[in-house]
Structures are given as structure tokens and as C-alpha cells.
mmCIF file of C-alpha atoms and ligand atoms in Angstrom:
data_model
loop_
_atom_site.group_PDB
_atom_site.id
_atom_site.type_symbol
_atom_site.label_atom_id
_atom_site.label_comp_id
_atom_site.label_asym_id
_atom_site.label_seq_id
_atom_site.Cartn_x
_atom_site.Cartn_y
_atom_site.Cartn_z
ATOM 1 C CA MET A 1 0.000 0.000 0.000
ATOM 2 C CA GLY A 2 1.273 3.456 -0.914
ATOM 3 C CA ASN A 3 2.578 5.971 1.550
ATOM 4 C CA LEU A 4 0.244 8.899 1.946
ATOM 5 C CA ILE A 5 1.924 12.191 1.125
ATOM 6 C CA ASP A 6 1.152 14.577 3.964
ATOM 7 C CA GLY A 7 0.492 17.897 2.210
ATOM 8 C CA LYS A 8 -0.189 19.661 5.493
ATOM 9 C CA ALA A 9 3.233 18.705 6.883
ATOM 10 C CA ILE A 10 4.982 19.888 3.695
ATOM 11 C CA ALA A 11 3.004 23.145 3.892
ATOM 12 C CA GLU A 12 3.929 23.692 7.556
ATOM 13 C CA LYS A 13 7.616 23.327 6.735
ATOM 14 C CA ILE A 14 7.356 25.876 3.905
ATOM 15 C CA LYS A 15 5.425 28.284 6.147
ATOM 16 C CA GLU A 16 8.069 28.040 8.881
ATOM 17 C CA GLU A 17 10.724 29.092 6.337
ATOM 18 C CA VAL A 18 8.505 31.881 5.013
ATOM 19 C CA LYS A 19 7.938 33.151 8.560
ATOM 20 C CA LYS A 20 11.693 33.381 9.152
ATOM 21 C CA GLU A 21 12.183 35.268 5.896
ATOM 22 C CA ILE A 22 9.418 37.712 6.812
ATOM 23 C CA THR A 23 11.130 38.421 10.141
ATOM 24 C CA GLU A 24 14.348 39.179 8.236
ATOM 25 C CA LEU A 25 12.477 41.443 5.796
ATOM 26 C CA LYS A 26 10.798 43.320 8.638
ATOM 27 C CA ALA A 27 14.190 43.909 10.259
ATOM 28 C CA LYS A 28 15.027 45.782 7.021
ATOM 29 C CA ASN A 29 11.739 47.700 7.210
ATOM 30 C CA ILE A 30 10.193 45.741 4.346
ATOM 31 C CA ILE A 31 6.587 44.845 5.174
ATOM 32 C CA PRO A 32 5.141 42.347 2.691
ATOM 33 C CA LYS A 33 1.673 43.410 1.601
ATOM 34 C CA LEU A 34 -0.742 41.462 -0.571
ATOM 35 C CA ILE A 35 -3.708 43.076 -2.295
ATOM 36 C CA ALA A 36 -6.545 40.878 -3.546
ATOM 37 C CA VAL A 37 -8.692 42.555 -6.172
ATOM 38 C CA GLN A 38 -12.280 41.392 -6.379
ATOM 39 C CA ALA A 39 -14.720 42.616 -9.026
ATOM 40 C CA GLY A 40 -18.296 41.964 -7.946
ATOM 41 C CA GLU A 41 -19.685 39.666 -5.272
ATOM 42 C CA ASN A 42 -19.216 35.917 -5.266
ATOM 43 C CA PRO A 43 -19.982 33.725 -2.208
ATOM 44 C CA ALA A 44 -17.170 31.260 -3.038
ATOM 45 C CA SER A 45 -14.683 34.142 -3.357
ATOM 46 C CA VAL A 46 -15.730 35.580 0.013
ATOM 47 C CA LEU A 47 -14.841 32.278 1.679
ATOM 48 C CA TYR A 48 -11.607 32.132 -0.270
ATOM 49 C CA THR A 49 -10.517 35.711 0.486
ATOM 50 C CA ASN A 50 -11.356 35.294 4.196
ATOM 51 C CA GLN A 51 -9.096 32.246 4.230
ATOM 52 C CA GLN A 52 -6.345 34.120 2.346
ATOM 53 C CA LYS A 53 -6.522 36.953 4.882
ATOM 54 C CA LYS A 54 -6.226 34.526 7.803
ATOM 55 C CA ASN A 55 -3.280 32.693 6.222
ATOM 56 C CA CYS A 56 -1.433 35.927 5.452
ATOM 57 C CA GLU A 57 -1.975 37.598 8.810
ATOM 58 C CA LYS A 58 -0.953 34.463 10.702
ATOM 59 C CA ILE A 59 2.442 34.609 9.042
ATOM 60 C CA GLY A 60 2.999 38.384 9.103
ATOM 61 C CA ILE A 61 1.851 39.442 5.639
ATOM 62 C CA VAL A 62 -0.464 42.470 5.474
ATOM 63 C CA TYR A 63 -3.582 41.540 3.478
ATOM 64 C CA GLU A 64 -6.061 43.949 1.941
ATOM 65 C CA LEU A 65 -9.116 43.205 -0.158
ATOM 66 C CA LYS A 66 -9.982 45.752 -2.813
ATOM 67 C CA ASN A 67 -13.653 45.403 -3.722
ATOM 68 C CA LEU A 68 -14.677 46.818 -7.079
ATOM 69 C CA PRO A 69 -18.166 46.939 -8.590
ATOM 70 C CA ALA A 70 -19.396 44.002 -10.692
ATOM 71 C CA ASP A 71 -20.134 46.313 -13.632
ATOM 72 C CA ILE A 72 -16.601 47.732 -13.803
ATOM 73 C CA LYS A 73 -15.224 47.988 -17.362
ATOM 74 C CA GLU A 74 -12.047 46.154 -18.372
ATOM 75 C CA GLU A 75 -10.092 49.419 -18.908
ATOM 76 C CA GLN A 76 -11.102 50.672 -15.459
ATOM 77 C CA LEU A 77 -10.017 47.416 -13.839
ATOM 78 C CA ILE A 78 -6.683 47.624 -15.669
ATOM 79 C CA SER A 79 -6.167 51.194 -14.450
ATOM 80 C CA GLU A 80 -6.900 50.063 -10.849
ATOM 81 C CA ILE A 81 -4.231 47.363 -11.276
ATOM 82 C CA THR A 82 -1.817 49.877 -12.794
ATOM 83 C CA ALA A 83 -2.226 52.057 -9.704
ATOM 84 C CA LEU A 84 -1.352 49.052 -7.507
ATOM 85 C CA ASN A 85 1.635 48.319 -9.763
ATOM 86 C CA MET A 86 2.936 51.826 -9.056
ATOM 87 C CA ASP A 87 2.208 51.766 -5.311
ATOM 88 C CA LYS A 88 5.555 50.998 -3.663
ATOM 89 C CA SER A 89 3.881 49.710 -0.485
ATOM 90 C CA VAL A 90 2.220 46.847 -2.439
ATOM 91 C CA THR A 91 4.285 43.652 -2.714
ATOM 92 C CA GLY A 92 1.865 41.339 -4.483
ATOM 93 C CA ILE A 93 -1.429 41.440 -6.389
ATOM 94 C CA ILE A 94 -3.993 38.663 -6.786
ATOM 95 C CA MET A 95 -6.881 39.040 -9.203
ATOM 96 C CA GLN A 96 -9.766 36.969 -7.855
ATOM 97 C CA LEU A 97 -11.554 34.840 -10.435
ATOM 98 C CA PRO A 98 -14.069 34.561 -11.954
ATOM 99 C CA LEU A 99 -13.997 37.983 -13.570
ATOM 100 C CA PRO A 100 -17.240 39.749 -14.484
ATOM 101 C CA LYS A 101 -18.761 38.435 -17.730
ATOM 102 C CA GLY A 102 -17.164 39.637 -20.962
ATOM 103 C CA MET A 103 -13.725 40.370 -19.525
ATOM 104 C CA ASP A 104 -10.646 38.724 -20.956
ATOM 105 C CA VAL A 105 -8.706 37.120 -18.124
ATOM 106 C CA LYS A 106 -5.443 37.249 -20.099
ATOM 107 C CA ASN A 107 -5.708 41.047 -20.550
ATOM 108 C CA ILE A 108 -5.997 41.392 -16.778
ATOM 109 C CA GLN A 109 -3.149 38.985 -16.002
ATOM 110 C CA VAL A 110 -0.851 40.773 -18.464
ATOM 111 C CA SER A 111 -1.549 44.069 -16.689
ATOM 112 C CA ILE A 112 -0.066 42.862 -13.374
ATOM 113 C CA LEU A 113 3.590 43.831 -13.067
ATOM 114 C CA PRO A 114 5.663 40.582 -13.193
ATOM 115 C CA GLU A 115 7.406 41.398 -9.894
ATOM 116 C CA LYS A 116 4.007 41.699 -8.154
ATOM 117 C CA ASP A 117 2.476 38.697 -9.917
ATOM 118 C CA ILE A 118 2.564 36.319 -6.973
ATOM 119 C CA GLU A 119 0.276 33.822 -8.710
ATOM 120 C CA GLY A 120 2.846 33.489 -11.495
ATOM 121 C CA VAL A 121 0.303 33.958 -14.279
ATOM 122 C CA SER A 122 1.919 36.750 -16.299
ATOM 123 C CA PRO A 123 3.653 35.882 -19.586
ATOM 124 C CA VAL A 124 6.984 37.096 -18.185
ATOM 125 C CA ASN A 125 6.844 34.712 -15.230
ATOM 126 C CA MET A 126 5.605 31.883 -17.456
ATOM 127 C CA GLY A 127 8.497 32.666 -19.818
ATOM 128 C CA TRP A 128 11.037 32.299 -17.000
ATOM 129 C CA ILE A 129 9.869 28.689 -16.583
ATOM 130 C CA ILE A 130 10.728 27.986 -20.220
ATOM 131 C CA TYR A 131 14.143 29.547 -19.603
ATOM 132 C CA GLY A 132 14.586 27.034 -16.756
ATOM 133 C CA ARG A 133 14.646 29.779 -14.121
ATOM 134 C CA PRO A 134 11.238 29.653 -12.419
ATOM 135 C CA TYR A 135 10.795 32.261 -9.703
ATOM 136 C CA LEU A 136 7.204 33.461 -9.398
ATOM 137 C CA ALA A 137 5.736 30.407 -11.145
ATOM 138 C CA PRO A 138 2.084 29.348 -10.751
ATOM 139 C CA CYS A 139 1.563 28.211 -7.142
ATOM 140 C CA THR A 140 -0.041 24.838 -7.912
ATOM 141 C CA ALA A 141 2.706 23.895 -10.354
ATOM 142 C CA LEU A 142 5.379 24.713 -7.751
ATOM 143 C CA ALA A 143 3.327 22.805 -5.161
ATOM 144 C CA VAL A 144 3.279 19.689 -7.360
ATOM 145 C CA LYS A 145 7.065 19.903 -7.630
ATOM 146 C CA GLU A 146 7.425 20.215 -3.821
ATOM 147 C CA VAL A 147 5.149 17.206 -3.346
ATOM 148 C CA ILE A 148 7.208 15.115 -5.768
ATOM 149 C CA ASN A 149 10.482 16.253 -4.138
ATOM 150 C CA SER A 150 9.130 15.204 -0.728
ATOM 151 C CA THR A 151 9.216 11.560 -1.880
ATOM 152 C CA GLY A 152 12.965 11.791 -2.529
ATOM 153 C CA VAL A 153 12.577 10.469 -6.104
ATOM 154 C CA ASP A 154 15.269 11.257 -8.667
ATOM 155 C CA LEU A 155 13.380 12.512 -11.728
ATOM 156 C CA TYR A 156 16.217 11.779 -14.154
ATOM 157 C CA GLY A 157 14.947 9.449 -16.889
ATOM 158 C CA LYS A 158 11.591 8.786 -15.207
ATOM 159 C CA ASN A 159 8.381 8.545 -17.205
ATOM 160 C CA VAL A 160 6.055 11.321 -16.100
ATOM 161 C CA THR A 161 2.473 11.539 -17.307
ATOM 162 C CA MET A 162 0.762 14.877 -16.753
ATOM 163 C CA VAL A 163 -2.991 14.608 -17.331
ATOM 164 C CA GLY A 164 -4.400 18.096 -17.946
ATOM 165 C CA HIS A 165 -2.805 20.896 -19.953
ATOM 166 C CA SER A 166 -4.064 24.084 -18.320
ATOM 167 C CA ASP A 167 -1.888 27.209 -18.229
ATOM 168 C CA ILE A 168 -1.685 27.206 -14.436
ATOM 169 C CA VAL A 169 -1.152 23.502 -13.754
ATOM 170 C CA GLY A 170 -0.502 21.034 -16.594
ATOM 171 C CA LYS A 171 1.768 23.080 -18.859
ATOM 172 C CA PRO A 172 4.020 24.632 -16.170
ATOM 173 C CA VAL A 173 4.302 21.320 -14.256
ATOM 174 C CA ALA A 174 5.465 19.582 -17.439
ATOM 175 C CA LEU A 175 8.097 22.263 -18.075
ATOM 176 C CA LEU A 176 9.342 22.221 -14.479
ATOM 177 C CA LEU A 177 9.835 18.441 -14.611
ATOM 178 C CA VAL A 178 11.319 18.209 -18.091
ATOM 179 C CA ASP A 179 14.099 20.466 -16.833
ATOM 180 C CA LYS A 180 14.988 17.688 -14.358
ATOM 181 C CA LEU A 181 15.385 15.394 -17.405
ATOM 182 C CA ALA A 182 12.246 13.374 -16.805
ATOM 183 C CA THR A 183 10.468 12.166 -19.960
ATOM 184 C CA VAL A 184 7.200 14.046 -19.754
ATOM 185 C CA SER A 185 3.973 13.300 -21.659
ATOM 186 C CA ILE A 186 1.153 15.827 -21.490
ATOM 187 C CA CYS A 187 -2.322 14.283 -21.889
ATOM 188 C CA HIS A 188 -5.671 16.016 -22.292
ATOM 189 C CA ILE A 189 -9.103 15.494 -23.736
ATOM 190 C CA GLY A 190 -7.575 14.679 -27.142
ATOM 191 C CA THR A 191 -5.544 11.822 -25.605
ATOM 192 C CA SER A 192 -8.648 10.561 -23.870
ATOM 193 C CA GLU A 193 -10.853 10.724 -26.951
ATOM 194 C CA ALA A 194 -8.180 8.978 -29.019
ATOM 195 C CA GLY A 195 -8.387 6.104 -26.513
ATOM 196 C CA MET A 196 -4.734 6.578 -25.499
ATOM 197 C CA LEU A 197 -5.080 7.847 -21.915
ATOM 198 C CA GLU A 198 -4.849 4.408 -20.265
ATOM 199 C CA GLU A 199 -1.596 3.629 -22.097
ATOM 200 C CA TYR A 200 0.033 6.885 -20.954
ATOM 201 C CA VAL A 201 -1.170 6.436 -17.375
ATOM 202 C CA ARG A 202 0.029 2.804 -17.208
ATOM 203 C CA ARG A 203 3.579 3.750 -18.227
ATOM 204 C CA ALA A 204 3.911 6.580 -15.683
ATOM 205 C CA ASP A 205 6.483 6.289 -12.900
ATOM 206 C CA ILE A 206 5.062 9.603 -11.776
ATOM 207 C CA LEU A 207 1.428 10.367 -12.538
ATOM 208 C CA ILE A 208 0.031 13.865 -12.036
ATOM 209 C CA VAL A 209 -3.642 14.503 -12.683
ATOM 210 C CA ALA A 210 -5.273 17.940 -12.935
ATOM 211 C CA VAL A 211 -8.547 17.470 -14.783
ATOM 212 C CA GLY A 212 -11.399 18.330 -12.415
ATOM 213 C CA LYS A 213 -13.490 15.176 -12.951
ATOM 214 C CA ALA A 214 -13.976 12.731 -10.085
ATOM 215 C CA ASN A 215 -12.419 9.296 -10.688
ATOM 216 C CA VAL A 216 -11.441 10.092 -14.281
ATOM 217 C CA ILE A 217 -8.386 7.856 -13.688
ATOM 218 C CA PRO A 218 -9.327 4.317 -12.605
ATOM 219 C CA GLY A 219 -6.991 3.108 -9.826
ATOM 220 C CA GLY A 220 -6.276 -0.078 -11.773
ATOM 221 C CA TRP A 221 -4.431 1.952 -14.436
ATOM 222 C CA VAL A 222 -1.783 3.092 -11.942
ATOM 223 C CA LYS A 223 1.617 1.416 -12.444
ATOM 224 C CA GLU A 224 2.804 -0.659 -9.460
ATOM 225 C CA GLY A 225 5.120 1.555 -7.385
ATOM 226 C CA ALA A 226 4.187 4.811 -9.139
ATOM 227 C CA ILE A 227 4.031 8.186 -7.425
ATOM 228 C CA VAL A 228 0.536 9.651 -7.800
ATOM 229 C CA VAL A 229 -0.123 13.369 -7.399
ATOM 230 C CA ASP A 230 -3.834 14.185 -7.586
ATOM 231 C CA VAL A 231 -4.471 17.899 -8.081
ATOM 232 C CA GLY A 232 -8.216 17.608 -8.775
ATOM 233 C CA ILE A 233 -10.827 18.952 -6.394
ATOM 234 C CA ASN A 234 -14.342 17.641 -6.980
ATOM 235 C CA ARG A 235 -17.434 17.746 -4.827
ATOM 236 C CA VAL A 236 -19.323 14.438 -4.840
ATOM 237 C CA GLY A 237 -22.340 14.647 -2.544
ATOM 238 C CA ASP A 238 -20.981 16.042 0.721
ATOM 239 C CA LYS A 239 -17.447 14.804 0.031
ATOM 240 C CA ILE A 240 -14.428 16.341 -1.681
ATOM 241 C CA VAL A 241 -12.548 13.871 -3.882
ATOM 242 C CA GLY A 242 -9.748 14.016 -6.428
ATOM 243 C CA ASP A 243 -9.504 12.910 -10.060
ATOM 244 C CA VAL A 244 -7.944 9.512 -9.299
ATOM 245 C CA GLU A 245 -9.926 6.591 -7.956
ATOM 246 C CA PHE A 246 -8.130 6.665 -4.627
ATOM 247 C CA GLU A 247 -8.914 3.344 -2.911
ATOM 248 C CA THR A 248 -7.564 1.167 -5.738
ATOM 249 C CA ALA A 249 -4.750 3.570 -6.688
ATOM 250 C CA LYS A 250 -3.321 3.610 -3.157
ATOM 251 C CA GLU A 251 -2.877 -0.190 -3.235
ATOM 252 C CA ARG A 252 -0.637 0.141 -6.312
ATOM 253 C CA ALA A 253 1.206 3.433 -5.756
ATOM 254 C CA SER A 254 4.402 3.830 -3.722
ATOM 255 C CA PHE A 255 3.317 7.362 -2.757
ATOM 256 C CA ILE A 256 -0.022 9.071 -3.249
ATOM 257 C CA THR A 257 -1.564 12.413 -2.296
ATOM 258 C CA PRO A 258 -4.926 12.359 -0.518
ATOM 259 C CA VAL A 259 -7.689 14.790 -1.506
ATOM 260 C CA PRO A 260 -8.195 16.868 0.555
ATOM 261 C CA GLY A 261 -4.894 17.270 2.407
ATOM 262 C CA GLY A 262 -2.454 16.746 -0.482
ATOM 263 C CA VAL A 263 -1.597 19.389 -3.088
ATOM 264 C CA GLY A 264 -4.119 21.959 -1.747
ATOM 265 C CA PRO A 265 -2.355 23.001 1.495
ATOM 266 C CA VAL A 266 1.021 23.088 -0.302
ATOM 267 C CA THR A 267 -0.421 25.450 -2.942
ATOM 268 C CA THR A 268 -1.573 27.791 -0.156
ATOM 269 C CA ALA A 269 1.904 27.778 1.413
ATOM 270 C CA ILE A 270 3.570 28.446 -1.954
ATOM 271 C CA LEU A 271 1.364 31.506 -2.439
ATOM 272 C CA LEU A 272 2.773 32.915 0.816
ATOM 273 C CA ARG A 273 6.312 32.001 -0.295
ATOM 274 C CA ASN A 274 5.706 33.811 -3.579
ATOM 275 C CA VAL A 275 4.774 36.979 -1.659
ATOM 276 C CA VAL A 276 8.162 36.845 0.069
ATOM 277 C CA ARG A 277 9.862 36.130 -3.266
ATOM 278 C CA ALA A 278 8.118 39.184 -4.733
ATOM 279 C CA ALA A 279 9.387 41.279 -1.830
ATOM 280 C CA LYS A 280 12.905 40.058 -2.676
ATOM 281 C CA TRP A 281 12.480 40.452 -6.455
ATOM 282 C CA LYS A 282 15.666 41.477 -8.210
ATOM 283 C CA LYS A 283 15.948 42.308 -11.882
ATOM 284 C CA ARG A 284 16.342 38.865 -13.453
ATOM 285 C CA GLN A 285 18.848 38.034 -16.163
HETATM 286 P P1 LIG B 301 -8.800 23.147 -16.436
HETATM 287 O O1 LIG B 301 -10.257 22.888 -16.605
HETATM 288 O O2 LIG B 301 -8.211 24.423 -16.881
HETATM 289 O O3 LIG B 301 -8.011 21.966 -17.189
HETATM 290 C C1 LIG B 301 -8.454 20.641 -17.178
HETATM 291 C C2 LIG B 301 -7.621 19.813 -18.122
HETATM 292 O O4 LIG B 301 -8.104 18.478 -18.153
HETATM 293 C C3 LIG B 301 -7.623 20.297 -19.561
HETATM 294 O O5 LIG B 301 -6.340 20.098 -20.112
HETATM 295 C C4 LIG B 301 -8.650 19.348 -20.220
HETATM 296 O O6 LIG B 301 -8.449 19.212 -21.596
HETATM 297 C C5 LIG B 301 -8.307 18.065 -19.503
HETATM 298 N N1 LIG B 301 -9.388 17.092 -19.542
HETATM 299 C C6 LIG B 301 -10.726 17.266 -19.405
HETATM 300 N N2 LIG B 301 -11.377 16.092 -19.467
HETATM 301 C C7 LIG B 301 -10.430 15.137 -19.675
HETATM 302 C C8 LIG B 301 -10.464 13.732 -19.810
HETATM 303 N N3 LIG B 301 -11.617 13.055 -19.778
HETATM 304 N N4 LIG B 301 -9.307 13.085 -19.997
HETATM 305 C C9 LIG B 301 -8.120 13.743 -20.044
HETATM 306 N N5 LIG B 301 -8.032 15.080 -19.914
HETATM 307 C C10 LIG B 301 -9.168 15.767 -19.725
HETATM 308 O O7 LIG B 301 -8.498 22.853 -14.915
HETATM 309 P P2 LIG B 301 -7.298 23.322 -13.918
HETATM 310 O O8 LIG B 301 -5.990 22.848 -14.433
HETATM 311 O O9 LIG B 301 -7.469 24.728 -13.551
HETATM 312 O O10 LIG B 301 -7.715 22.462 -12.639
HETATM 313 C C11 LIG B 301 -7.816 21.059 -12.694
HETATM 314 C C12 LIG B 301 -8.324 20.535 -11.359
HETATM 315 O O11 LIG B 301 -7.399 20.875 -10.351
HETATM 316 C C13 LIG B 301 -9.662 21.127 -10.882
HETATM 317 O O12 LIG B 301 -10.366 20.136 -10.162
HETATM 318 C C14 LIG B 301 -9.262 22.237 -9.951
HETATM 319 O O13 LIG B 301 -10.252 22.505 -8.974
HETATM 320 C C15 LIG B 301 -8.048 21.611 -9.319
HETATM 321 N N6 LIG B 301 -7.099 22.586 -8.793
HETATM 322 C C16 LIG B 301 -6.577 22.328 -7.562
HETATM 323 C C17 LIG B 301 -5.659 23.174 -7.004
HETATM 324 C C18 LIG B 301 -5.061 22.817 -5.687
HETATM 325 O O14 LIG B 301 -4.409 23.643 -5.094
HETATM 326 N N7 LIG B 301 -5.221 21.580 -5.217
HETATM 327 C C19 LIG B 301 -5.278 24.420 -7.675
HETATM 328 C C20 LIG B 301 -5.777 24.548 -9.029
HETATM 329 C C21 LIG B 301 -6.682 23.661 -9.538
HETATM 330 P P3 LIG B 301 -9.266 20.212 -22.600
HETATM 331 O O15 LIG B 301 -8.987 21.602 -22.115
HETATM 332 O O16 LIG B 301 -8.684 19.962 -23.915
HETATM 333 O O17 LIG B 301 -10.710 19.845 -22.431
#
């Protein structure tokens, strides 16, 4: 039976390091400050921003929520972000999603200054991943890497299957791991509809799944001894489950993340680490 990867323990370790770094920053009169921008009301976002505030304040990061009207125009939102870009007291900016209808999320993400883009979604920060120098990379992608590192596996020459090719998870994870000389396959709906998904999953020494569909990966497909990182978050009745059929997969895997309690808490800790990284941003070359 596979070892459960304790995401909360990994997150606690990261947060301890972040706390130390914040103390050092404060000794130099640098106070990390995160601004979350919210356009319109959304009950799920309220829960999320309350949690963000708690996490930040617990660790010594100042957190402010900037509420803007739901009917704000794209240009107005961009000028609000530009003002935050120019405000020297602001370390990091998060744009809460979903945006009001009709807005182009990419236009908003591009408008955040790369050094304040603590979610790692701007093209500049994405580009640094391709250059093999990730710094403010997307939090979940960095979290997946931390989770894999926690198993002690050497990625060199391993077969990695990444199921899901989103900008914030699948694509950056694949790039981060290919730089460690793993052989990475990226699968998506096209792989699935071509009937090839099972083959790619069965060959994976390391399987990462970020799809958002409960049990999309049958546990029986998991290679004996594989490392399984399940990023998916799905509500089934009153339960939260991942994308991998957990009970069968855990009998075959050497290591597996639970959902909840796996990648999620690590992602939260990485967001805090990215705020500190933003505070320490130096011109990159
Ligand atoms: P997206 O919806 O952006 O991407 C989903 C990906 O899965 C796409 O590449 C899609 O392909 C692919 N896909 C859909 N159906 C299938 C299928 N049947 N077989 C193979 N591939 C398929 O999602 P995200 O990457 O944003 O998130 C994925 C999941 O991870 C969600 O459950 C989300 O809640 C969770 N998540 C968890 C986080 C955490 O911290 N734990 C953080 C971020 C996300 P195509 O686009 O071609 O349809």
C-alpha cells in the first residue's frame, strides 16, 4: 500500500521558512503586503478571500481586499491594477476569479507587473519557466514539484504523465519536470478521446492529474510503485474527492496524495512564499 503524502506537513515546513524570511524582511523595514482585487460579489470568493486573509496575517503578511463593482469595465479594472503596480507599499497582487462576464482574463493577467504577480500567471513569469529559471511560477505547479520532491525520487529518466494541460497547472508542471530530465507526456481530452489515456497512465512512474473530474483515472491503471499526485478537487455529494480513484490507486502506488490534504495546502503555502519572493524580487537576467 502506498505511503500517503502529507500535504499539510509539507506546507507547515514551507510556512516556517517563510515566517523566518518575513522576520528578516521586517528587520530591514520591508513589510510584505498582498492586495486581492475582487470585481463583484461571489460567495465562493468571500470564503476564499477570508481564508487568504487569515493565512497571510498568521504569518505576518499584510492583506487587503480591494472590492470593485461588478459592472466595472475592463479598462477601469486595468487602471486600478496599474495604480497598484505603481504603489511601492504593495508587494503582491492577486486578481480573484471569476472575472465579471465579458472580460478577458489574459488582458488582466498581463496588466499585473511581473514582480508583483505572486500567482505566477503573467507571460513574463511563465516565460522564465521555459528559460529554466522559475521564480514566481504558478503556485499549484510549484506545489506539485514540492510534493514530488518530498518523496525523494530522482526525476532523471523517469516517465512522467501529466494529465491536464491548463496554463496554471498542466503546462508549467510539465516544463518544471522536463528540466529535471524526466520524460514528460502531457495528456488532455484529445488523448482521452483517441483512446490513449490508459496507455500513458500505465507507463507513468510519476502520474500527475489535474482534470477536475472525479475518478477520471481508474486506480487499476496506476503502475505498481508509481508516485501519484492528484491535483483535482471535486465535490461528490458532501465529500471532496480528487480525479484519481483513490482506494484502488493507493494499493498500487508507492506514494499518493490524498484529496483533501495533499496538493491543496502546499499550494496555499507556496502563495505565501511567492509573496516573500516578490518582496525580494531582483531584476532577473
Ligand atoms: P482546467 O479545466 O483548466 O483543465 C483541465 C484539463 O483536463 C484540460 O487540459 C482538459 O483538456 C483536460 N481534460 C478534461 N477532461 C479530460 C479527460 N476526460 N481526460 C483527459 N483530460 C481531460 O483545470 P485546472 O488545471 O485549472 O484544474 C484542474 C483541477 O485541479 C480542478 O479540479 C481544480 O479545482 C483543481 N485545482 C486544484 C488546485 C489545488 O491547489 N489543489 C489548484 C488549481 C486547480 P481540454 O482543455 O482539452 O478539455
